[in-house]
PDB file of N, CA and C in Angstrom:
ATOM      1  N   UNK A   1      11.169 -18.288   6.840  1.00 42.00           N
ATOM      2  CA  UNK A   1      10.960 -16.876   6.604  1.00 42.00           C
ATOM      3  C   UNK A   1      10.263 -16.273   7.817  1.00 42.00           C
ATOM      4  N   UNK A   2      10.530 -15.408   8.164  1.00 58.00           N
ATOM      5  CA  UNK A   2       9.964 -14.626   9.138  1.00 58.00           C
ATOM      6  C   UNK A   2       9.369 -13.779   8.953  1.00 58.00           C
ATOM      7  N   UNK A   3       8.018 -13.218   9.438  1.00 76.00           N
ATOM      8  CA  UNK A   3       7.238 -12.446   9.258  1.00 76.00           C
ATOM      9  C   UNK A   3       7.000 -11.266   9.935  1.00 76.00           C
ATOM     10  N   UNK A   4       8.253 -10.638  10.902  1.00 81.00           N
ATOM     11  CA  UNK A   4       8.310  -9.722  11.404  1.00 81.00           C
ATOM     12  C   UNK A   4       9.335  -9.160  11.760  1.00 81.00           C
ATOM     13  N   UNK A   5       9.539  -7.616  11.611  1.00 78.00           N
ATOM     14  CA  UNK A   5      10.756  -7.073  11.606  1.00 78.00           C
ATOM     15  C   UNK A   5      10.907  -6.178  13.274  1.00 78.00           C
ATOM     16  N   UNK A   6      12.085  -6.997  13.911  1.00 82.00           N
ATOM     17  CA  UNK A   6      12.579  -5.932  15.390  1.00 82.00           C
ATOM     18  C   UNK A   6      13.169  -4.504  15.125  1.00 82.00           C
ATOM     19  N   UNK A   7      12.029  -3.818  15.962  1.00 84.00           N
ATOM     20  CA  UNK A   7      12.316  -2.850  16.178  1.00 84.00           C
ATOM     21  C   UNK A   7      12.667  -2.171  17.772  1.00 84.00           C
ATOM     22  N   UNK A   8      13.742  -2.510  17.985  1.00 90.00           N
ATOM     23  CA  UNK A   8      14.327  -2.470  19.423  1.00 90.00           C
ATOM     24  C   UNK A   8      13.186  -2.766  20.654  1.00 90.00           C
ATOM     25  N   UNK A   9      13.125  -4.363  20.085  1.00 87.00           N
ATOM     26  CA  UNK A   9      12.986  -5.277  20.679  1.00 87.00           C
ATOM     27  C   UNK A   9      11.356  -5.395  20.240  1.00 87.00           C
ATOM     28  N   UNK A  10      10.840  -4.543  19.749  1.00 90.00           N
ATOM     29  CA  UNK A  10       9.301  -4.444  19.429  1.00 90.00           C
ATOM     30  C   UNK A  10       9.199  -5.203  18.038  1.00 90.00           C
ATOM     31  N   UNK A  11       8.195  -6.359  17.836  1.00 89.00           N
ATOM     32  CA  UNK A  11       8.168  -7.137  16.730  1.00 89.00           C
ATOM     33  C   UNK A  11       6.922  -6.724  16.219  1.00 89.00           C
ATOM     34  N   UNK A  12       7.460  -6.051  14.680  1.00 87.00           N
ATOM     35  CA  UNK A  12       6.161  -5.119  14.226  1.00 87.00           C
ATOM     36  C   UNK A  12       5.932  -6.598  12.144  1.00 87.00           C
ATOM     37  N   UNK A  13       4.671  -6.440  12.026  1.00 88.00           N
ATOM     38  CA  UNK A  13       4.556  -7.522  11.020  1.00 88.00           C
ATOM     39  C   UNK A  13       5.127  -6.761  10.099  1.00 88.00           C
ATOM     40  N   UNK A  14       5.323  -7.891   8.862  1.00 86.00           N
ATOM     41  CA  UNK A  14       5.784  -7.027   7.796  1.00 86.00           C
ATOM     42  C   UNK A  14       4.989  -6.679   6.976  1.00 86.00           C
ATOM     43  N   UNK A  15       3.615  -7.048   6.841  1.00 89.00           N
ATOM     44  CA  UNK A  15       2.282  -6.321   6.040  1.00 89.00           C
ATOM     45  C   UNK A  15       1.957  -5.275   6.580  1.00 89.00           C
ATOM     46  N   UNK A  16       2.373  -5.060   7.681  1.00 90.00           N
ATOM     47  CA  UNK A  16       1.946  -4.287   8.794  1.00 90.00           C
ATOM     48  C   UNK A  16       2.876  -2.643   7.956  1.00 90.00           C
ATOM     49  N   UNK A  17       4.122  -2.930   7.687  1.00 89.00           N
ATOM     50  CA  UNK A  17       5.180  -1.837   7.069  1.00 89.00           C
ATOM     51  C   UNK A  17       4.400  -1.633   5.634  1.00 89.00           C
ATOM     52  N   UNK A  18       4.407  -2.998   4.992  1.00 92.00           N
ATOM     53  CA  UNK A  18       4.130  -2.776   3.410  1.00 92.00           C
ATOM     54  C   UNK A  18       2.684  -2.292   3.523  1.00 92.00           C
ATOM     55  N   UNK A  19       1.691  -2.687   4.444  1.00 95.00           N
ATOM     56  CA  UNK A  19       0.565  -1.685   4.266  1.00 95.00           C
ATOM     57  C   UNK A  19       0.207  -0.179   4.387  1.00 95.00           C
ATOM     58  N   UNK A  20       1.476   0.352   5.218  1.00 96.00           N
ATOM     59  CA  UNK A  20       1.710   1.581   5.092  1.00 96.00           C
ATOM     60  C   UNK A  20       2.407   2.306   4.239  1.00 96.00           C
ATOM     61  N   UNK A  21       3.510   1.645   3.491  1.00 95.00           N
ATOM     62  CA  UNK A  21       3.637   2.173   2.368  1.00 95.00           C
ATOM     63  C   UNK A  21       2.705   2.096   0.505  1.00 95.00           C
ATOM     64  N   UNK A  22       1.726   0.846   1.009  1.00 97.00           N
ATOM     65  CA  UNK A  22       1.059   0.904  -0.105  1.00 97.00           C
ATOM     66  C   UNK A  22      -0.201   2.068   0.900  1.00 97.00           C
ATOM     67  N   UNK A  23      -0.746   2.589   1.637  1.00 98.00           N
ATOM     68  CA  UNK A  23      -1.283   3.778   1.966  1.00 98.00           C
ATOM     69  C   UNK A  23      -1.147   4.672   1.075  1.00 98.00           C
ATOM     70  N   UNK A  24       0.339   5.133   1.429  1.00 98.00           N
ATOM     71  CA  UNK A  24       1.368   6.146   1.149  1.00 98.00           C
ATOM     72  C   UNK A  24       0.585   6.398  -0.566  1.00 98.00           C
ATOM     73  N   UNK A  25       1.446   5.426  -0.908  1.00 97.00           N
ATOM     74  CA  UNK A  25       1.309   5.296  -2.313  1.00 97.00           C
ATOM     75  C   UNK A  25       0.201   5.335  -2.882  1.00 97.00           C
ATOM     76  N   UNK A  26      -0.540   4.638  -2.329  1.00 98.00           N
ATOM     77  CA  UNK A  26      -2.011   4.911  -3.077  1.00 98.00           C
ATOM     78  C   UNK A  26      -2.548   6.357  -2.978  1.00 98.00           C
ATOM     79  N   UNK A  27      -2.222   7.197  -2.241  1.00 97.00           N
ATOM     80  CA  UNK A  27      -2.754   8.269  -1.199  1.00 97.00           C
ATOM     81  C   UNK A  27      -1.929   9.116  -2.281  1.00 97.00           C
ATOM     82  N   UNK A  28      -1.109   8.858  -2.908  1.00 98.00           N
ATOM     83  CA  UNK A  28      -0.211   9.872  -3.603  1.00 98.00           C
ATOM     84  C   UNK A  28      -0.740   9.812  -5.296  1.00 98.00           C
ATOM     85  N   UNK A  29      -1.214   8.186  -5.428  1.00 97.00           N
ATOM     86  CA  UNK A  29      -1.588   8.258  -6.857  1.00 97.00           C
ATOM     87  C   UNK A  29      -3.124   8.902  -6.865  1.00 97.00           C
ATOM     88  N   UNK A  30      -3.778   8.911  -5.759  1.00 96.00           N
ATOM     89  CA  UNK A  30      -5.568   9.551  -5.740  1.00 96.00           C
ATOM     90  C   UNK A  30      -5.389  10.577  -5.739  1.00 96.00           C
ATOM     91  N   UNK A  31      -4.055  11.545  -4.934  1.00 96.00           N
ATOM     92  CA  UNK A  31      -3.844  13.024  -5.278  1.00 96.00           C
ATOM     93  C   UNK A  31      -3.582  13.680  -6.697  1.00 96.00           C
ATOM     94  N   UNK A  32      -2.939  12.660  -7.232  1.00 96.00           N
ATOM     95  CA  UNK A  32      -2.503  12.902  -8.822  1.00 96.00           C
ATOM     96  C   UNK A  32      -3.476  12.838  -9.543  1.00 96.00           C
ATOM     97  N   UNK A  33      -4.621  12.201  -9.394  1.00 95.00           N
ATOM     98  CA  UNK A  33      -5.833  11.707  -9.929  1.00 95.00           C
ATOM     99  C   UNK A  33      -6.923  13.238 -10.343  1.00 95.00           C
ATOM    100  N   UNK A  34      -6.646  13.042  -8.304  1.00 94.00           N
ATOM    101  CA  UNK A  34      -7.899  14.184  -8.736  1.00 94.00           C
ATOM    102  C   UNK A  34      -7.191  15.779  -8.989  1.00 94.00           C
ATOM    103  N   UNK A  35      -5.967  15.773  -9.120  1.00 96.00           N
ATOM    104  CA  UNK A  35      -5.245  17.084  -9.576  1.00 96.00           C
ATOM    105  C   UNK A  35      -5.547  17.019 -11.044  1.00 96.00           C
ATOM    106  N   UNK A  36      -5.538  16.205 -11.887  1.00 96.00           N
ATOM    107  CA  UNK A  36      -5.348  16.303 -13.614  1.00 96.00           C
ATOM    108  C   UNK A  36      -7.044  16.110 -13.672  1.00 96.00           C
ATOM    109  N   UNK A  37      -7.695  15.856 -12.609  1.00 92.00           N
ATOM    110  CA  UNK A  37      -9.566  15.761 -13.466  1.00 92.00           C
ATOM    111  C   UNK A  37      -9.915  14.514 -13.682  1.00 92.00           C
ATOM    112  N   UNK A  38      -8.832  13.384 -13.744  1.00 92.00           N
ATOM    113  CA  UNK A  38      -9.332  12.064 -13.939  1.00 92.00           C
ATOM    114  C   UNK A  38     -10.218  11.545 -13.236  1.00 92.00           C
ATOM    115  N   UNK A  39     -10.468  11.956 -11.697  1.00 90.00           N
ATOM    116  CA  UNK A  39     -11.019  11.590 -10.810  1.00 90.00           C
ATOM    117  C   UNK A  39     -12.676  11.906 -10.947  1.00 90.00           C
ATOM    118  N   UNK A  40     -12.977  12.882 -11.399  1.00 92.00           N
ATOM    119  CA  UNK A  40     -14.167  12.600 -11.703  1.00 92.00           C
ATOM    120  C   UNK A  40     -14.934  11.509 -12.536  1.00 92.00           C
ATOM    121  N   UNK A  41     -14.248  10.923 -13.057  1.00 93.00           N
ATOM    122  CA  UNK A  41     -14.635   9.952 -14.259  1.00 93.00           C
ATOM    123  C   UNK A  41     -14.566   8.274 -13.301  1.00 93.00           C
ATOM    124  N   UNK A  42     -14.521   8.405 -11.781  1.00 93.00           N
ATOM    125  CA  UNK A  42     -14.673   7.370 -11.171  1.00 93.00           C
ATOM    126  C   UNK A  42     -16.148   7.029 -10.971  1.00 93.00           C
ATOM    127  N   UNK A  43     -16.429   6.226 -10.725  1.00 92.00           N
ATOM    128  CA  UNK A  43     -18.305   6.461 -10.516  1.00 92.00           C
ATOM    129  C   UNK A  43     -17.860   6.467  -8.698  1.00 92.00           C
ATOM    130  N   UNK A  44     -17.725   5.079  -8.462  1.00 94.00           N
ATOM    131  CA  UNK A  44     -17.534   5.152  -6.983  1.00 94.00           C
ATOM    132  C   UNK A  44     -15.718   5.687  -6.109  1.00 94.00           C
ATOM    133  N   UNK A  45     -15.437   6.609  -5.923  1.00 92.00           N
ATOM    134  CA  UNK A  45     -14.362   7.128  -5.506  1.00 92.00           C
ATOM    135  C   UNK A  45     -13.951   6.173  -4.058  1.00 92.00           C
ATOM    136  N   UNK A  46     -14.546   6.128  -3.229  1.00 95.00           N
ATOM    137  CA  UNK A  46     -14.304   4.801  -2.087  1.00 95.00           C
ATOM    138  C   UNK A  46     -13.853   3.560  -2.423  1.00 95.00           C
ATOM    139  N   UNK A  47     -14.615   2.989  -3.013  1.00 97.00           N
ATOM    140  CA  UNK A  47     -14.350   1.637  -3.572  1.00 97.00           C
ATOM    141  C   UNK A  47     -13.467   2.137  -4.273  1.00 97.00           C
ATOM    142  N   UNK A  48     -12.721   2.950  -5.189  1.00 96.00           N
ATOM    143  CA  UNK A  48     -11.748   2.771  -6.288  1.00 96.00           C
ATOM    144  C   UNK A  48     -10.482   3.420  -5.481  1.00 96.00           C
ATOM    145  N   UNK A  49     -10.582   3.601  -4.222  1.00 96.00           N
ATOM    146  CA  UNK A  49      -9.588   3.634  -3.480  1.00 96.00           C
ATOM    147  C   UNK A  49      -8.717   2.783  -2.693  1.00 96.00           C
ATOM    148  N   UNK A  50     -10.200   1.578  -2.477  1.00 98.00           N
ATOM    149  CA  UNK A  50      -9.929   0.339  -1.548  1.00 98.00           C
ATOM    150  C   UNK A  50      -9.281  -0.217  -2.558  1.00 98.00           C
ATOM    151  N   UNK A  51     -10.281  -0.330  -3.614  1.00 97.00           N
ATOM    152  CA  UNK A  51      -9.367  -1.434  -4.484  1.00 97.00           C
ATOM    153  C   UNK A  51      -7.943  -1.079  -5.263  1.00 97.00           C
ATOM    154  N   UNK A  52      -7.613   0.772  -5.323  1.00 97.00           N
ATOM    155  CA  UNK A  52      -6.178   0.721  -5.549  1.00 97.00           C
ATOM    156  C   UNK A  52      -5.067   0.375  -4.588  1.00 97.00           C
ATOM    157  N   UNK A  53      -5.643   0.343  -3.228  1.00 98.00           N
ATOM    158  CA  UNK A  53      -4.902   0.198  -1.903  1.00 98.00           C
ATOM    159  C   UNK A  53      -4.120  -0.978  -2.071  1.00 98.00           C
ATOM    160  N   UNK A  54      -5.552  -2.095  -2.433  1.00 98.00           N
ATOM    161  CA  UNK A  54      -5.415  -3.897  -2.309  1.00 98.00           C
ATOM    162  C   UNK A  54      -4.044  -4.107  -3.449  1.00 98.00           C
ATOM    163  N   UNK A  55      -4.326  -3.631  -4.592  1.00 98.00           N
ATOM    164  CA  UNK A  55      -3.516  -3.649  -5.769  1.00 98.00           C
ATOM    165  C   UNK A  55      -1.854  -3.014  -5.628  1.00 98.00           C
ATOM    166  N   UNK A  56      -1.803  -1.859  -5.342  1.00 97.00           N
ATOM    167  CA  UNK A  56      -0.288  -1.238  -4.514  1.00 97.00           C
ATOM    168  C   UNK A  56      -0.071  -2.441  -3.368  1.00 97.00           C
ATOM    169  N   UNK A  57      -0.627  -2.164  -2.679  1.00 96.00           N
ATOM    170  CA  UNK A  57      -0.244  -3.535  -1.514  1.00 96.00           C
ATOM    171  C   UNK A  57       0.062  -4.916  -2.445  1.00 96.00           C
ATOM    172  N   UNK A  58      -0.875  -5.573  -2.908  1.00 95.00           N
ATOM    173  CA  UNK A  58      -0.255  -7.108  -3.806  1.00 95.00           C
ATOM    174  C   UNK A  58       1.037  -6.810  -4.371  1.00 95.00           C
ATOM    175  N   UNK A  59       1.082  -5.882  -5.355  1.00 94.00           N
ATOM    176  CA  UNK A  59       2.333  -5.468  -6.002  1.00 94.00           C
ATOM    177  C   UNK A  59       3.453  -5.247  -5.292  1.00 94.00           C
ATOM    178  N   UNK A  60       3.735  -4.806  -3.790  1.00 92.00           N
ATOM    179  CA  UNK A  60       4.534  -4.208  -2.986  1.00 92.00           C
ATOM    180  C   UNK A  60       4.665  -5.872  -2.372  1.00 92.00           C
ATOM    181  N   UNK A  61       3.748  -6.532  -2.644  1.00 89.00           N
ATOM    182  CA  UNK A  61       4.040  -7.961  -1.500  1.00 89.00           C
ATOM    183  C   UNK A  61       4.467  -8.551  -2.463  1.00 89.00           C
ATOM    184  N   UNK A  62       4.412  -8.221  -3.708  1.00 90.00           N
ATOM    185  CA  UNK A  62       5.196  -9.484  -4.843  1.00 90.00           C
ATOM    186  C   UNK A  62       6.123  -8.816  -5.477  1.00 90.00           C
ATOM    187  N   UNK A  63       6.749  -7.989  -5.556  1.00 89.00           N
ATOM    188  CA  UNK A  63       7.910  -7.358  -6.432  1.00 89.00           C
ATOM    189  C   UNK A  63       8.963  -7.132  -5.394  1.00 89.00           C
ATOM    190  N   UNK A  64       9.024  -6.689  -3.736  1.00 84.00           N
ATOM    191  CA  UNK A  64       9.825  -6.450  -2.545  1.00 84.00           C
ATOM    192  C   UNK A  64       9.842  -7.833  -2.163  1.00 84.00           C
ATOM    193  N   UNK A  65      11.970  -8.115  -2.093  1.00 77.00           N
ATOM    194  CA  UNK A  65      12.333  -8.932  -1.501  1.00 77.00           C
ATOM    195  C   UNK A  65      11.554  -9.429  -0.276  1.00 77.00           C
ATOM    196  N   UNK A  66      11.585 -10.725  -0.040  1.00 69.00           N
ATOM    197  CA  UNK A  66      11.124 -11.178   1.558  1.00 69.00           C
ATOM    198  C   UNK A  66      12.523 -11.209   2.276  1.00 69.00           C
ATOM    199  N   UNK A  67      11.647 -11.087   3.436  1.00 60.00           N
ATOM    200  CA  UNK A  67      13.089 -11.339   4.439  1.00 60.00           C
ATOM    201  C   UNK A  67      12.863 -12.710   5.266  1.00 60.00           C
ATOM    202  N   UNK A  68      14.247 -13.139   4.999  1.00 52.00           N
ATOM    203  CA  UNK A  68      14.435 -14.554   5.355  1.00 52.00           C
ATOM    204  C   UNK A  68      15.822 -14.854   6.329  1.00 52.00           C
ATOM    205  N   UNK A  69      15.991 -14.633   7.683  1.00 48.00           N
ATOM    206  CA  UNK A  69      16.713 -15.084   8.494  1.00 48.00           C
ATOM    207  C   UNK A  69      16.778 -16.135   9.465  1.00 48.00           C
TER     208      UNK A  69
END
């Protein structure tokens, strides 16, 4: 399995992609959060960001095919 995807000729990791789309994602579910009011009911808003980051990311590293050439 290989752990990095060419990008004309540039070898970028692949946590490196899936960490930007679990960003994305997390960044989209904290907007939803604090749009409906839920967000106040966090005690620590930092930490409950890191740790939705870690969680979108695990999930994105275990449910998305690997690539294997």
């Amino acid at each position: 399995m290989t752990g990095e995807f060419s990008f004309y000729g540039l070898y970028i990791p692949w946590l490196l992609l899936l960490s930007l789309l679990a960003l994305a994602c997390s960044r989209v579910i904290s907007y939803v959060l604090a749009r409906t009011g839920l967000y106040r009911l966090i005690w620590h808003p930092a930490l409950f960001d890191f740790a939705l980051f870690i969680i979108v990311l695990g999930g994105l590293t275990f449910f998305l095919p690997h690539q294997a050439y």
